[in-house]
Amino acid sequence: MTDRRAELLDGATAWVIEHGLSTLSLRPVAKALGTSDRMLIYWFGSRDGLLAAIAEHAGEGLSLAMPTVDPAAPPLTPRAWLDQCWGLFSDPVVRPGLALLFELDALGARSPGPARDAARRTADRWIEVVDGALAALGVPAGGRPAVTRVVAGAMVGLILDDLVGDPGPRPDPELDLLAEVIENTRGG
């Protein structure tokens, strides 16, 4: 990726995090970035190309921020890893990016195309991160795909609930239950 394209992508992603995907139009984004809509088309091909690039960029950023588990030094308990995750999800700096990813999911659910493709890739990345953490926490490979989807899905639900309401107290009973699910599936 060239420096100029990367600079435009960073700026467009920040614009969309602030304004949302539903208002994504090339002219206002270009104006905010000090360029033209034609230059955005040059670098990204189309509005859909820009949307796909933004989704990839935002999803990759979240994946990189996710607390991973070092297999050589995993957290003492599944709950410790869940607490690290919740610390990230409740960070006021991260919350707008999470809202963007949910908006992308909603767009992707409505129609095939770049939004759905980007939402799927982002979900797949999330599943990989959770699967890697569960592997490092000792969840055996045989049952891990199902446990991964249950844990990832429950965490997504907790995040969405927190985003659409006023940020409330930590969901400790729910995190305790998820930790118990992970603990009960760990190898011996």
mmCIF file of C-alpha atoms in Angstrom:
data_model
loop_
_atom_site.group_PDB
_atom_site.id
_atom_site.type_symbol
_atom_site.label_atom_id
_atom_site.label_comp_id
_atom_site.label_asym_id
_atom_site.label_seq_id
_atom_site.Cartn_x
_atom_site.Cartn_y
_atom_site.Cartn_z
ATOM 1 C CA MET A 1 0.000 0.000 0.000
ATOM 2 C CA THR A 2 1.430 3.383 -0.929
ATOM 3 C CA ASP A 3 1.875 6.072 1.686
ATOM 4 C CA ARG A 4 -0.800 8.282 0.096
ATOM 5 C CA ARG A 5 -3.354 5.467 -0.070
ATOM 6 C CA ALA A 6 -2.600 4.522 3.540
ATOM 7 C CA GLU A 7 -2.962 8.169 4.599
ATOM 8 C CA LEU A 8 -6.312 8.456 2.808
ATOM 9 C CA LEU A 9 -7.489 5.166 4.298
ATOM 10 C CA ASP A 10 -6.582 6.274 7.828
ATOM 11 C CA GLY A 11 -8.442 9.543 7.301
ATOM 12 C CA ALA A 12 -11.489 7.923 5.690
ATOM 13 C CA THR A 13 -11.686 5.365 8.486
ATOM 14 C CA ALA A 14 -11.565 8.115 11.108
ATOM 15 C CA TRP A 15 -14.265 10.024 9.195
ATOM 16 C CA VAL A 16 -16.540 6.967 9.073
ATOM 17 C CA ILE A 17 -15.970 6.208 12.755
ATOM 18 C CA GLU A 18 -17.134 9.748 13.523
ATOM 19 C CA HIS A 19 -19.989 10.025 10.979
ATOM 20 C CA GLY A 20 -21.051 6.425 10.355
ATOM 21 C CA LEU A 21 -21.306 4.235 7.279
ATOM 22 C CA SER A 22 -24.863 5.215 6.401
ATOM 23 C CA THR A 23 -23.691 8.685 5.401
ATOM 24 C CA LEU A 24 -20.617 7.478 3.495
ATOM 25 C CA SER A 25 -20.374 9.514 0.326
ATOM 26 C CA LEU A 26 -17.181 10.257 -1.562
ATOM 27 C CA ARG A 27 -17.523 14.051 -1.728
ATOM 28 C CA PRO A 28 -17.786 14.793 2.027
ATOM 29 C CA VAL A 29 -15.027 12.304 2.820
ATOM 30 C CA ALA A 30 -12.800 13.779 0.111
ATOM 31 C CA LYS A 31 -13.470 17.315 1.357
ATOM 32 C CA ALA A 32 -12.601 16.326 4.926
ATOM 33 C CA LEU A 33 -9.368 14.740 3.683
ATOM 34 C CA GLY A 34 -8.402 17.695 1.506
ATOM 35 C CA THR A 35 -8.643 15.748 -1.732
ATOM 36 C CA SER A 36 -11.230 15.123 -4.438
ATOM 37 C CA ASP A 37 -13.766 12.367 -4.923
ATOM 38 C CA ARG A 38 -11.918 11.507 -8.155
ATOM 39 C CA MET A 39 -8.733 10.842 -6.200
ATOM 40 C CA LEU A 40 -10.625 8.536 -3.840
ATOM 41 C CA ILE A 41 -11.915 6.662 -6.888
ATOM 42 C CA TYR A 42 -8.355 6.506 -8.231
ATOM 43 C CA TRP A 43 -7.064 4.964 -4.994
ATOM 44 C CA PHE A 44 -10.057 2.771 -4.067
ATOM 45 C CA GLY A 45 -11.908 2.177 -7.346
ATOM 46 C CA SER A 46 -15.362 3.175 -6.125
ATOM 47 C CA ARG A 47 -17.425 3.966 -3.041
ATOM 48 C CA ASP A 48 -17.780 0.223 -2.489
ATOM 49 C CA GLY A 49 -14.011 -0.179 -2.794
ATOM 50 C CA LEU A 50 -13.499 2.518 -0.190
ATOM 51 C CA LEU A 51 -16.115 0.877 2.052
ATOM 52 C CA ALA A 52 -14.363 -2.490 1.771
ATOM 53 C CA ALA A 53 -10.963 -0.929 2.520
ATOM 54 C CA ILE A 54 -12.341 0.934 5.553
ATOM 55 C CA ALA A 55 -13.970 -2.228 6.870
ATOM 56 C CA GLU A 56 -10.761 -4.218 6.449
ATOM 57 C CA HIS A 57 -8.726 -1.462 8.080
ATOM 58 C CA ALA A 58 -11.061 -1.071 11.065
ATOM 59 C CA GLY A 59 -11.421 -4.833 11.496
ATOM 60 C CA GLU A 60 -7.683 -5.379 11.353
ATOM 61 C CA GLY A 61 -7.149 -2.646 13.919
ATOM 62 C CA LEU A 62 -9.571 -4.283 16.323
ATOM 63 C CA SER A 63 -8.055 -7.726 15.749
ATOM 64 C CA LEU A 64 -4.592 -6.381 16.492
ATOM 65 C CA ALA A 65 -5.861 -4.713 19.664
ATOM 66 C CA MET A 66 -7.552 -7.892 20.947
ATOM 67 C CA PRO A 67 -5.819 -9.421 23.939
ATOM 68 C CA THR A 68 -4.045 -12.482 22.631
ATOM 69 C CA VAL A 69 -2.847 -15.307 24.811
ATOM 70 C CA ASP A 70 0.799 -16.271 24.820
ATOM 71 C CA PRO A 71 0.779 -20.097 24.930
ATOM 72 C CA ALA A 72 3.999 -19.999 26.945
ATOM 73 C CA ALA A 73 2.443 -17.748 29.595
ATOM 74 C CA PRO A 74 -1.372 -17.878 29.402
ATOM 75 C CA PRO A 75 -3.497 -16.028 31.967
ATOM 76 C CA LEU A 76 -4.021 -18.014 35.124
ATOM 77 C CA THR A 77 -7.738 -18.308 34.407
ATOM 78 C CA PRO A 78 -10.152 -17.870 31.513
ATOM 79 C CA ARG A 79 -11.733 -15.061 33.540
ATOM 80 C CA ALA A 80 -8.422 -13.165 33.497
ATOM 81 C CA TRP A 81 -8.452 -13.248 29.676
ATOM 82 C CA LEU A 82 -12.119 -12.196 29.564
ATOM 83 C CA ASP A 83 -11.301 -9.286 31.874
ATOM 84 C CA GLN A 84 -8.541 -8.194 29.472
ATOM 85 C CA CYS A 85 -11.012 -8.372 26.595
ATOM 86 C CA TRP A 86 -13.652 -6.385 28.446
ATOM 87 C CA GLY A 87 -11.056 -3.774 29.336
ATOM 88 C CA LEU A 88 -10.469 -3.267 25.623
ATOM 89 C CA PHE A 89 -14.163 -3.293 24.674
ATOM 90 C CA SER A 90 -15.077 -0.735 27.308
ATOM 91 C CA ASP A 91 -12.248 1.642 26.352
ATOM 92 C CA PRO A 92 -13.868 4.912 25.181
ATOM 93 C CA VAL A 93 -11.302 5.145 22.373
ATOM 94 C CA VAL A 94 -12.239 1.681 21.039
ATOM 95 C CA ARG A 95 -16.032 1.934 21.378
ATOM 96 C CA PRO A 96 -16.613 4.026 18.207
ATOM 97 C CA GLY A 97 -14.689 1.446 16.174
ATOM 98 C CA LEU A 98 -16.826 -1.312 17.633
ATOM 99 C CA ALA A 99 -19.951 0.625 16.691
ATOM 100 C CA LEU A 100 -18.588 0.900 13.136
ATOM 101 C CA LEU A 101 -18.125 -2.872 12.963
ATOM 102 C CA PHE A 102 -21.709 -3.456 14.105
ATOM 103 C CA GLU A 103 -22.910 -0.972 11.499
ATOM 104 C CA LEU A 104 -20.918 -2.901 8.899
ATOM 105 C CA ASP A 105 -22.530 -6.147 10.076
ATOM 106 C CA ALA A 106 -25.994 -4.615 9.664
ATOM 107 C CA LEU A 107 -25.165 -3.398 6.147
ATOM 108 C CA GLY A 108 -23.732 -6.799 5.273
ATOM 109 C CA ALA A 109 -26.813 -8.587 6.553
ATOM 110 C CA ARG A 110 -29.025 -6.525 4.243
ATOM 111 C CA SER A 111 -27.279 -7.158 0.951
ATOM 112 C CA PRO A 112 -24.517 -9.114 -0.712
ATOM 113 C CA GLY A 113 -21.449 -7.267 -1.878
ATOM 114 C CA PRO A 114 -18.500 -5.469 -0.318
ATOM 115 C CA ALA A 115 -20.158 -4.770 3.032
ATOM 116 C CA ARG A 116 -21.154 -8.406 3.525
ATOM 117 C CA ASP A 117 -17.749 -9.640 2.374
ATOM 118 C CA ALA A 118 -15.938 -7.247 4.707
ATOM 119 C CA ALA A 119 -18.263 -8.114 7.611
ATOM 120 C CA ARG A 120 -17.597 -11.821 7.046
ATOM 121 C CA ARG A 121 -13.811 -11.306 6.954
ATOM 122 C CA THR A 122 -13.988 -9.259 10.146
ATOM 123 C CA ALA A 123 -16.100 -11.941 11.862
ATOM 124 C CA ASP A 124 -13.681 -14.633 10.689
ATOM 125 C CA ARG A 125 -10.756 -12.648 12.130
ATOM 126 C CA TRP A 126 -12.620 -12.306 15.444
ATOM 127 C CA ILE A 127 -13.262 -16.067 15.508
ATOM 128 C CA GLU A 128 -9.548 -16.721 14.838
ATOM 129 C CA VAL A 129 -8.501 -14.472 17.731
ATOM 130 C CA VAL A 130 -10.940 -16.127 20.145
ATOM 131 C CA ASP A 131 -9.971 -19.595 18.895
ATOM 132 C CA GLY A 132 -6.273 -18.835 19.431
ATOM 133 C CA ALA A 133 -6.952 -17.618 22.946
ATOM 134 C CA LEU A 134 -9.018 -20.706 23.784
ATOM 135 C CA ALA A 135 -6.319 -22.973 22.376
ATOM 136 C CA ALA A 136 -3.716 -21.275 24.565
ATOM 137 C CA LEU A 137 -6.072 -21.585 27.546
ATOM 138 C CA GLY A 138 -6.172 -25.357 27.021
ATOM 139 C CA VAL A 139 -9.496 -25.944 25.270
ATOM 140 C CA PRO A 140 -8.927 -29.128 23.220
ATOM 141 C CA ALA A 141 -9.071 -28.866 19.427
ATOM 142 C CA GLY A 142 -11.946 -31.351 19.077
ATOM 143 C CA GLY A 143 -14.554 -29.273 20.843
ATOM 144 C CA ARG A 144 -12.978 -25.876 20.352
ATOM 145 C CA PRO A 145 -14.886 -24.733 17.223
ATOM 146 C CA ALA A 146 -18.220 -24.887 19.064
ATOM 147 C CA VAL A 147 -16.831 -23.317 22.245
ATOM 148 C CA THR A 148 -15.178 -20.601 20.153
ATOM 149 C CA ARG A 149 -18.472 -19.651 18.502
ATOM 150 C CA VAL A 150 -20.338 -19.679 21.822
ATOM 151 C CA VAL A 151 -17.721 -17.498 23.554
ATOM 152 C CA ALA A 152 -17.267 -15.148 20.572
ATOM 153 C CA GLY A 153 -21.031 -14.807 20.094
ATOM 154 C CA ALA A 154 -21.680 -14.167 23.774
ATOM 155 C CA MET A 155 -18.968 -11.514 23.862
ATOM 156 C CA VAL A 156 -20.414 -9.827 20.775
ATOM 157 C CA GLY A 157 -23.833 -9.789 22.447
ATOM 158 C CA LEU A 158 -22.405 -8.253 25.616
ATOM 159 C CA ILE A 159 -20.545 -5.618 23.602
ATOM 160 C CA LEU A 160 -23.640 -4.712 21.575
ATOM 161 C CA ASP A 161 -25.764 -4.506 24.714
ATOM 162 C CA ASP A 162 -23.195 -2.185 26.262
ATOM 163 C CA LEU A 163 -22.954 -0.023 23.117
ATOM 164 C CA VAL A 164 -26.686 0.541 22.638
ATOM 165 C CA GLY A 165 -27.300 1.398 26.275
ATOM 166 C CA ASP A 166 -25.478 3.657 28.606
ATOM 167 C CA PRO A 167 -22.165 2.071 29.486
ATOM 168 C CA GLY A 168 -23.071 0.295 32.649
ATOM 169 C CA PRO A 169 -21.269 -1.802 35.161
ATOM 170 C CA ARG A 170 -19.050 -4.602 33.992
ATOM 171 C CA PRO A 171 -21.138 -7.640 33.079
ATOM 172 C CA ASP A 172 -19.515 -9.696 35.823
ATOM 173 C CA PRO A 173 -22.177 -12.437 36.130
ATOM 174 C CA GLU A 174 -22.073 -12.959 32.368
ATOM 175 C CA LEU A 175 -18.274 -12.985 32.260
ATOM 176 C CA ASP A 176 -18.259 -15.434 35.173
ATOM 177 C CA LEU A 177 -20.589 -17.725 33.222
ATOM 178 C CA LEU A 178 -18.421 -17.506 30.087
ATOM 179 C CA ALA A 179 -15.326 -18.243 32.164
ATOM 180 C CA GLU A 180 -17.107 -21.291 33.587
ATOM 181 C CA VAL A 181 -17.971 -22.515 30.075
ATOM 182 C CA ILE A 182 -14.315 -22.186 29.052
ATOM 183 C CA GLU A 183 -13.072 -23.784 32.263
ATOM 184 C CA ASN A 184 -15.424 -26.751 31.853
ATOM 185 C CA THR A 185 -14.090 -27.450 28.359
ATOM 186 C CA ARG A 186 -10.367 -27.146 29.131
ATOM 187 C CA GLY A 187 -8.186 -30.193 28.838
ATOM 188 C CA GLY A 188 -6.778 -31.759 31.805
#
